[in-house]
mmCIF file of C-alpha atoms in Angstrom:
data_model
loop_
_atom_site.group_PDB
_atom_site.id
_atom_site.type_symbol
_atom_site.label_atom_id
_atom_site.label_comp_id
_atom_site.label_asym_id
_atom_site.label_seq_id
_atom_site.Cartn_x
_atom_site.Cartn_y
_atom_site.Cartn_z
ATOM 1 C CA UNK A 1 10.333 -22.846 -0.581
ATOM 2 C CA UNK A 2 7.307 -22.661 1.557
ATOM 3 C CA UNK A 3 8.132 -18.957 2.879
ATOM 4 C CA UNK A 4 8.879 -17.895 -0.729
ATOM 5 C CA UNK A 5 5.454 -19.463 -1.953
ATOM 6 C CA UNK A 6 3.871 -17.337 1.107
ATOM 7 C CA UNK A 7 5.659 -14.430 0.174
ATOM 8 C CA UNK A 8 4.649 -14.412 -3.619
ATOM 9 C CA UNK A 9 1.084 -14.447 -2.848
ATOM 10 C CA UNK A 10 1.306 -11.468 -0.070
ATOM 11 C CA UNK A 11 3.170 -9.533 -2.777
ATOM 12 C CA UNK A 12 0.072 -10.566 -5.090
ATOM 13 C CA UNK A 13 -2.400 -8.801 -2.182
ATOM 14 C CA UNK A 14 -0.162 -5.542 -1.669
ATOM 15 C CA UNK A 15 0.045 -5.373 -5.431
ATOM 16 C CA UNK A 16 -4.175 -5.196 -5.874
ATOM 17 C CA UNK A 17 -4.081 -2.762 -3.207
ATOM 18 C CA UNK A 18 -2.201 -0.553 -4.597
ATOM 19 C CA UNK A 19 -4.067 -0.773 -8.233
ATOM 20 C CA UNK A 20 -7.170 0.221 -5.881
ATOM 21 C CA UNK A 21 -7.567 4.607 -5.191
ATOM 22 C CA UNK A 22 -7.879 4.383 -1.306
ATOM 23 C CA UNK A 23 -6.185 1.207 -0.664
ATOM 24 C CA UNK A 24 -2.799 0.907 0.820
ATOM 25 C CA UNK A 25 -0.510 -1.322 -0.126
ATOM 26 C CA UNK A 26 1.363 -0.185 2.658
ATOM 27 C CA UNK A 27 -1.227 -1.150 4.981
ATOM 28 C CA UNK A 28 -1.799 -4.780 4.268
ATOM 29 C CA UNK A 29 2.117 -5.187 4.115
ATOM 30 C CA UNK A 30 1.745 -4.004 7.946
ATOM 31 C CA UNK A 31 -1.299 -6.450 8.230
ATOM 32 C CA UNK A 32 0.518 -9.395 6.738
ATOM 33 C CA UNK A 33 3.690 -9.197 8.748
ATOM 34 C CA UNK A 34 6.500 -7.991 6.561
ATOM 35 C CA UNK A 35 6.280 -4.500 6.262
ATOM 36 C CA UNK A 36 9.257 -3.818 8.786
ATOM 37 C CA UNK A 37 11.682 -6.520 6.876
ATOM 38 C CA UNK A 38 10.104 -4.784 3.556
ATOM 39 C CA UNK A 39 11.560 -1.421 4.490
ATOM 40 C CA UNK A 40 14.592 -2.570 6.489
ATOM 41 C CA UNK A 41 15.975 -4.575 3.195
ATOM 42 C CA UNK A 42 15.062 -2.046 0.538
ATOM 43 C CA UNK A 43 16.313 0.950 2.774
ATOM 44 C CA UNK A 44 19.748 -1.145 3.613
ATOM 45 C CA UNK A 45 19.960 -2.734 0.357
ATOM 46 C CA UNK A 46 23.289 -0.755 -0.714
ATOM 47 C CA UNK A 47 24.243 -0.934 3.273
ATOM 48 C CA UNK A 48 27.064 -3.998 3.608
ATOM 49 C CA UNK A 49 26.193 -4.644 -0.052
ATOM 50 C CA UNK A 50 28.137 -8.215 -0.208
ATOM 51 C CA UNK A 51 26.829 -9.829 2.955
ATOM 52 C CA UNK A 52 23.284 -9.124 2.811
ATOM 53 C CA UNK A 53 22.663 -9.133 -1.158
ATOM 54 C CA UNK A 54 21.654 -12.559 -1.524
ATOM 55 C CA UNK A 55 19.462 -12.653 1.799
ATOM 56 C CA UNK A 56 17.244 -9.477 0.956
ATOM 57 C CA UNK A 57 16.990 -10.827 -3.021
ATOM 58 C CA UNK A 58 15.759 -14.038 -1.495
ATOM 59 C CA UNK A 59 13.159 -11.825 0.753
ATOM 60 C CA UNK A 60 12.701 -9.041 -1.535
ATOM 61 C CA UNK A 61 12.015 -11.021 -4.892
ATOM 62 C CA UNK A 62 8.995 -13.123 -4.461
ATOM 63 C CA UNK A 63 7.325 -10.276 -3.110
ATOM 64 C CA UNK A 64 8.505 -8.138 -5.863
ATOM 65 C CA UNK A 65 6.982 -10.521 -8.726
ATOM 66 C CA UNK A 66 3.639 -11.331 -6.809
ATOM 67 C CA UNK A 67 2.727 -7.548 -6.583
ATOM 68 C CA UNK A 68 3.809 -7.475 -10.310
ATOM 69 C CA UNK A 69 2.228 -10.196 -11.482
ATOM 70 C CA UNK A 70 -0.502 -8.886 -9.172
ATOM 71 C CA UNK A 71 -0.583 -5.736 -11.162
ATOM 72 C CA UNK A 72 -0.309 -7.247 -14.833
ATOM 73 C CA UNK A 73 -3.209 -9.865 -14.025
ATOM 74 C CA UNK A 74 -5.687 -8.180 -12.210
ATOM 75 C CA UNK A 75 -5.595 -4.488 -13.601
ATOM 76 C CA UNK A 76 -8.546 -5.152 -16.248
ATOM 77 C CA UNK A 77 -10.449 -7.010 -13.440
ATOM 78 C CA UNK A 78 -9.858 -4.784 -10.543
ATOM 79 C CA UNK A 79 -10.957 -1.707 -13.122
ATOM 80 C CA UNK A 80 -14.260 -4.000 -14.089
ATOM 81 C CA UNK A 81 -15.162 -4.572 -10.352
ATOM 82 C CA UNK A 82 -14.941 -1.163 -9.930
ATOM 83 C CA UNK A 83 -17.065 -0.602 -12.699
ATOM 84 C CA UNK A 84 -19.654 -2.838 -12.028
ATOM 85 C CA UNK A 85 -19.254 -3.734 -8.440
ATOM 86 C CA UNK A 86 -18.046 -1.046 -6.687
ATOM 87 C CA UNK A 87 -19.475 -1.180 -3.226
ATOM 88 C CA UNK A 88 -18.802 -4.862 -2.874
ATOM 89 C CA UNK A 89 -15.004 -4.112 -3.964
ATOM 90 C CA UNK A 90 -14.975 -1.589 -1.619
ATOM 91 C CA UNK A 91 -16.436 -3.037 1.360
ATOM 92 C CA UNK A 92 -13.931 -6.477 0.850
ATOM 93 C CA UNK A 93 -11.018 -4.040 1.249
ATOM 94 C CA UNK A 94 -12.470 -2.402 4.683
ATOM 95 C CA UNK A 95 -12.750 -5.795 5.910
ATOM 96 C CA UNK A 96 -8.903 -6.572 5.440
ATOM 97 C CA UNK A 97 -8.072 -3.186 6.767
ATOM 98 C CA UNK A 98 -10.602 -3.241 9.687
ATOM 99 C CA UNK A 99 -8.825 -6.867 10.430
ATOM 100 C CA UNK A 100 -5.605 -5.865 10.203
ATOM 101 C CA UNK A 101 -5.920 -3.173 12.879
ATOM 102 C CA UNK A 102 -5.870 -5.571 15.884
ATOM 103 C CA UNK A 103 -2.508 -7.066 14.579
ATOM 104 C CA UNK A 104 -1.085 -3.486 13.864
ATOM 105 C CA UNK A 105 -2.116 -2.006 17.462
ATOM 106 C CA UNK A 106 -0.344 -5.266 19.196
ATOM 107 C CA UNK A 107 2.966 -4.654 16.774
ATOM 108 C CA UNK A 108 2.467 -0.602 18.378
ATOM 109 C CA UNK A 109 2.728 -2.086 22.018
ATOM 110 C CA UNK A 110 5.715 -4.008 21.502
ATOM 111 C CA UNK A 111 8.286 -1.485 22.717
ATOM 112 C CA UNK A 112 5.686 -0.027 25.401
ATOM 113 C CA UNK A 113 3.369 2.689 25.103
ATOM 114 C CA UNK A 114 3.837 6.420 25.841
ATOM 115 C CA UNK A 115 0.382 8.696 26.328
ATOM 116 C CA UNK A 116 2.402 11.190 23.453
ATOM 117 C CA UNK A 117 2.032 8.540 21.092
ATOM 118 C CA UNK A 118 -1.447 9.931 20.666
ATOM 119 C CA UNK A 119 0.041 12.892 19.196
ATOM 120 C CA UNK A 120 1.505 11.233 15.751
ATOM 121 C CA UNK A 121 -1.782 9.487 15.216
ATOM 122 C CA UNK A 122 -4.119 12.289 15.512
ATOM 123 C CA UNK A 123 -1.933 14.399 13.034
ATOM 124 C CA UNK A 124 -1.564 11.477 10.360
ATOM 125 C CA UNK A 125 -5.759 10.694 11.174
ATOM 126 C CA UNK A 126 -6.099 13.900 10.296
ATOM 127 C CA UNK A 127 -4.315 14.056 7.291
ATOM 128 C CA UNK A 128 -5.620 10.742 6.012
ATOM 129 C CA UNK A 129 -9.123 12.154 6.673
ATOM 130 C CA UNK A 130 -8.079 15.038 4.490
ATOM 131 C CA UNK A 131 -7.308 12.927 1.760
ATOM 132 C CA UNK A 132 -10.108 10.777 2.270
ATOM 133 C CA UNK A 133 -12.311 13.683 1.915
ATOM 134 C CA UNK A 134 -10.642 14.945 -0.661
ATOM 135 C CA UNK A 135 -11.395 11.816 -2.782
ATOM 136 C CA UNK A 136 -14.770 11.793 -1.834
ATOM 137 C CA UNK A 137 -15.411 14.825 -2.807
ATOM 138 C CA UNK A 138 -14.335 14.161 -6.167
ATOM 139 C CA UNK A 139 -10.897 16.493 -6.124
ATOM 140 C CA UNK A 140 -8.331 15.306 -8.172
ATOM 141 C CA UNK A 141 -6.120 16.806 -10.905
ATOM 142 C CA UNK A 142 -7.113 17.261 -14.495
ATOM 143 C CA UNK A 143 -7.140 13.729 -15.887
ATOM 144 C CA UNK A 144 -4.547 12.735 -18.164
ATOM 145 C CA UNK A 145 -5.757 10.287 -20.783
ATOM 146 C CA UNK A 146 -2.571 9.835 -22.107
ATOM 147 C CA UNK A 147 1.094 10.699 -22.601
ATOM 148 C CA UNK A 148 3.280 12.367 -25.610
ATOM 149 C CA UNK A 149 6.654 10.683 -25.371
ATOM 150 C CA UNK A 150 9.655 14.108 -24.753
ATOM 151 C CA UNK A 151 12.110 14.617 -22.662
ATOM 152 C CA UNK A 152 9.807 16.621 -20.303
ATOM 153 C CA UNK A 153 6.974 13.816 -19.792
ATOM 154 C CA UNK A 154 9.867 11.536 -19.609
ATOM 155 C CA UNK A 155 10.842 13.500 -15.985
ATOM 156 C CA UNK A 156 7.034 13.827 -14.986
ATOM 157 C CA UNK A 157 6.809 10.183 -15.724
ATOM 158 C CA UNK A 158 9.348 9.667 -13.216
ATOM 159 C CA UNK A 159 8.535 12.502 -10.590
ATOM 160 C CA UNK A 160 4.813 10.314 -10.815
ATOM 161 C CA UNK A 161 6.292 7.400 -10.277
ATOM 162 C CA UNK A 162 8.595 8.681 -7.438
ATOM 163 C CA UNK A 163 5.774 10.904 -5.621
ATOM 164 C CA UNK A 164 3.489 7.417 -6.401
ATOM 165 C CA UNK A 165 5.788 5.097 -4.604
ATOM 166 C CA UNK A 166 6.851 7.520 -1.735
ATOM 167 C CA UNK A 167 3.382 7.075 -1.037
ATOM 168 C CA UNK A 168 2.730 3.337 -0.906
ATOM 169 C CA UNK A 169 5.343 3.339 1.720
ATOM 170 C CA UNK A 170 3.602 4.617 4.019
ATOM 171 C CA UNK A 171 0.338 2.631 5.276
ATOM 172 C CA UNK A 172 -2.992 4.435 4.678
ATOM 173 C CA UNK A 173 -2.185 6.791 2.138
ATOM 174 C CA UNK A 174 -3.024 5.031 -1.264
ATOM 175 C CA UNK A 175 -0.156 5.499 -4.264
ATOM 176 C CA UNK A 176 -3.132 5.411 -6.622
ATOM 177 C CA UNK A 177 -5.074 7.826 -5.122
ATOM 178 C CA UNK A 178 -2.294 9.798 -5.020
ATOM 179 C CA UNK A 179 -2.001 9.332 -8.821
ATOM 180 C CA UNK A 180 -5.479 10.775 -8.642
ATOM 181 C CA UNK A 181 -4.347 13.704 -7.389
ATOM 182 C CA UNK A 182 -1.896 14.679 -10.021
ATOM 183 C CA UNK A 183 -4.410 13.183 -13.005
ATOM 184 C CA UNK A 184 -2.305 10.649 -14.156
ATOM 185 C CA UNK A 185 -4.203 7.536 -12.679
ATOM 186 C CA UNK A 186 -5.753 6.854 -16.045
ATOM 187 C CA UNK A 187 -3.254 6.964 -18.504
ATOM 188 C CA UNK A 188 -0.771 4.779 -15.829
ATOM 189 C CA UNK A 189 -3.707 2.280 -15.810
ATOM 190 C CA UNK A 190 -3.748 1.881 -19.272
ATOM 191 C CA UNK A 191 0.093 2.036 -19.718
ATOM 192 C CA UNK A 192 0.051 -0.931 -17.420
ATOM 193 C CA UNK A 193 -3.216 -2.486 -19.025
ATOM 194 C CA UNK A 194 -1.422 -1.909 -22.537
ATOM 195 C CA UNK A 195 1.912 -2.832 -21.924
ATOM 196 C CA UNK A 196 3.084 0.357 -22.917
ATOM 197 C CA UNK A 197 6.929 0.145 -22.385
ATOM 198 C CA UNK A 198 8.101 4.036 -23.395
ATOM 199 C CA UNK A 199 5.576 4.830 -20.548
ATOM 200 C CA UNK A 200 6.619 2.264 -17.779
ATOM 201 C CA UNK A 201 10.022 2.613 -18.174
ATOM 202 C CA UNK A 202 10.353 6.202 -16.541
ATOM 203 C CA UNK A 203 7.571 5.612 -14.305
ATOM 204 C CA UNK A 204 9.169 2.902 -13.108
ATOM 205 C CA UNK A 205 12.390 3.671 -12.361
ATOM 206 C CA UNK A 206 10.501 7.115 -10.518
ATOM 207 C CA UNK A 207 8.579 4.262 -8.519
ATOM 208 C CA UNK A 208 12.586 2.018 -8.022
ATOM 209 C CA UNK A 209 14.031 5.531 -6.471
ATOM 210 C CA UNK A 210 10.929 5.987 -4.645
ATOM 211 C CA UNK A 211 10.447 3.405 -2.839
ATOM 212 C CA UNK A 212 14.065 3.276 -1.875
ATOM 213 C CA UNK A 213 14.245 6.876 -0.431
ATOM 214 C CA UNK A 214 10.954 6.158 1.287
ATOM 215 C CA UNK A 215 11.944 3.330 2.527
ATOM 216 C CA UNK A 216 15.283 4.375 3.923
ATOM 217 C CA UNK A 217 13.443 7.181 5.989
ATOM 218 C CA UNK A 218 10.892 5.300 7.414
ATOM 219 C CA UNK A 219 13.404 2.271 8.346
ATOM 220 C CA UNK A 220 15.184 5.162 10.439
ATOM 221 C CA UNK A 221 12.041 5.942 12.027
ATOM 222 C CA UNK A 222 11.123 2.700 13.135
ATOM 223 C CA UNK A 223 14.248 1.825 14.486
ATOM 224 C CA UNK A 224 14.498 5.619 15.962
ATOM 225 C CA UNK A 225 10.711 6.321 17.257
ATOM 226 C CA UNK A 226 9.638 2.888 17.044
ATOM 227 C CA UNK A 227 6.387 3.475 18.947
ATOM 228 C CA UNK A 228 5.622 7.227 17.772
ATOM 229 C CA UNK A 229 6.143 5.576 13.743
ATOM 230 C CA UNK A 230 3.418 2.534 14.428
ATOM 231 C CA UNK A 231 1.013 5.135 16.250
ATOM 232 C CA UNK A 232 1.543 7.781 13.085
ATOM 233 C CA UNK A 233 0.894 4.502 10.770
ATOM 234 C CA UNK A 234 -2.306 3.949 12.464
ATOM 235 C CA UNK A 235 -3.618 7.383 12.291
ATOM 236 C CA UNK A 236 -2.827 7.264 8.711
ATOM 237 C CA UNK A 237 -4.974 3.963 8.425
ATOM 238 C CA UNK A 238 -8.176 4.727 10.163
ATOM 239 C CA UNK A 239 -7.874 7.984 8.567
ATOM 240 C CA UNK A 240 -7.984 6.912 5.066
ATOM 241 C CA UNK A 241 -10.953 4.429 5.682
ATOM 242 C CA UNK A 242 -13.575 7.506 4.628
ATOM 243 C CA UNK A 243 -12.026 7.078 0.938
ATOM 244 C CA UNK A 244 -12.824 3.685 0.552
ATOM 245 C CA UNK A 245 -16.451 3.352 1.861
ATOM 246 C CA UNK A 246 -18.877 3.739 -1.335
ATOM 247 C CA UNK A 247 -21.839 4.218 0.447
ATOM 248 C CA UNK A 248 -24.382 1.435 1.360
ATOM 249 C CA UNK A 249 -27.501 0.108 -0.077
ATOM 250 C CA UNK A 250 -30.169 -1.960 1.444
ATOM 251 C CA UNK A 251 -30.733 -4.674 -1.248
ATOM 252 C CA UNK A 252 -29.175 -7.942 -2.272
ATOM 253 C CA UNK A 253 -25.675 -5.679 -3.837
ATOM 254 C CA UNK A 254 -25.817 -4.329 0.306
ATOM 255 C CA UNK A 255 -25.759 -7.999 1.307
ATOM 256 C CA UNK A 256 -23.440 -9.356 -0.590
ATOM 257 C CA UNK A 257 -21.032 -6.318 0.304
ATOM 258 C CA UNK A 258 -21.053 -6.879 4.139
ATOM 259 C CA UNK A 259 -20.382 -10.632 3.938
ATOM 260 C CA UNK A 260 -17.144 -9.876 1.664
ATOM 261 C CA UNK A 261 -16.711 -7.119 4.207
ATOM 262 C CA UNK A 262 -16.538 -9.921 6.943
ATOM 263 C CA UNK A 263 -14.912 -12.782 5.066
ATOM 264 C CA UNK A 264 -12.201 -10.083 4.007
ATOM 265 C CA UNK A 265 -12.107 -9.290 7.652
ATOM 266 C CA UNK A 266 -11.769 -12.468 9.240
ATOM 267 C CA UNK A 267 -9.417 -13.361 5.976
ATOM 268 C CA UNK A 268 -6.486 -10.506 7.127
ATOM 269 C CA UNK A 269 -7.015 -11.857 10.830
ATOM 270 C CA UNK A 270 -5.865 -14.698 10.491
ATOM 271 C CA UNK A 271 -3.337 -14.153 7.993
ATOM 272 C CA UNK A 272 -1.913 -11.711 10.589
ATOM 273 C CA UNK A 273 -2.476 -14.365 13.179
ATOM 274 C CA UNK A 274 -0.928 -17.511 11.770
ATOM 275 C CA UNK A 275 1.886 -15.740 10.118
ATOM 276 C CA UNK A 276 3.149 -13.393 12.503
ATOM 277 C CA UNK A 277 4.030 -16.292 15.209
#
């Protein structure tokens, strides 16, 4: 009951991170431990259907409603911070990035090192830099306040959700920035915020086939290119660090952000520590 307990509340962190543009859900599912089960069950979830069904439910589920209820709860207040306390926000988040990276560079080592994993990471730095400069800058689709329900926003709705989820997969690249991108981060916000079922619905079942098709490919990778995968996931993670810094100001708000940036630092530290034994 413990491990399920444990498992609800990492599900609650990987679901704020992905409400946040620049945060990776991804990434703090690497941080926290469970990333590899994550996409090893979801990816083999049709594979030997009977024997494994009730094992990857029992791993799969907690998670699954602590990133929801994550989502549902915190929206509003993850939107206000934002709002109103943006750097602080911001800077808490590099902290449990910048202390998951110890934990993610010891799971790289595991199967030995090979100087060509350099390669992967400098390609996926450089295309999390892209994308980190990319939101900096500002460049995102025409925003999308909200949706008229027909068949054809019915498939965008679910190629969002799809390309969304595909996304938050992989660690460092940030599902709602993505949603950025294509100018539909807003009115997904408030379909969420609002409850607004005829919305969800398509997106979500976009995000369901996502996430499995994602998953199944990256599953292959790890178990394929174990060591060139982890090196590509941390070029994708230091890479999309750029996007999330808000600048810095010398004043109380500057204060407050770089003890939230340490607390959150020494917070995903030991998380990775104590339960990754």
């Amino acid at each position: 009951i413990l491990t399920h307990i444990i498992n609800f509340f990492k599900g609650m962190v990987i679901g704020i991170s992905n409400v946040i543009p620049g945060v990776s859900g991804g990434t703090m599912a690497v941080a926290m431990g469970i990333y590899e089960k994550i996409v090893d069950c979801i990816g083999n979830f049709f594979h030997n259907f009977k024997k494994t069904f009730a094992e990857n439910v029992k791993f799969l589920l907690p998670i699954v409603l602590g990133a929801g209820v994550a989502i549902l709860l915190f929206s509003k207040l993850i939107t206000y911070l934002l709002a109103n306390h943006a750097m602080q926000t911001q800077f808490a988040f590099i902290g449990l990035i910048l202390g998951s990276l110890p934990f993610i560079f010891k799971k790289s080592k595991e199967k030995g090192f090979k100087i060509t994993y350099i390669i992967p990471a400098i390609i996926t730095f450089a295309i999390g830099l892209t994308l980190s400069i990319l939101e900096l800058k500002g460049i995102t689709g025409s925003p999308i306040e909200s949706f008229n329900i027909d068949f054809i926003t019915i498939i965008l709705l679910f190629v969002y959700g799809f390309i969304s989820a595909a996304s938050m997969v992989v660690p460092g690249i940030s599902g709602s920035f993505i949603l950025l991108l294509m100018g539909a981060y807003t009115a997904i916000m408030t379909a969420i915020s609002t409850l607004n079922i005829i919305v969800l619905i398509p997106f979500a079942i976009g995000v369901a086939v996502g996430i499995i098709v994602s998953s199944k490919i990256i599953d292959w990778l790890l178990k394929h290119f174990y060591g060139y995968t982890y090196y590509a996931i941390i070029g994708f993670v230091i890479g999309s660090l750029p996007a999330i810094y808000p600048g810095f100001a010398f004043n109380i708000s500057g204060l407050i952000s770089v003890i939230v940036l340490v607390i959150g630092f020494f917070a995903s530290f030991l998380i990775a520590k104590y339960t990754n034994k």
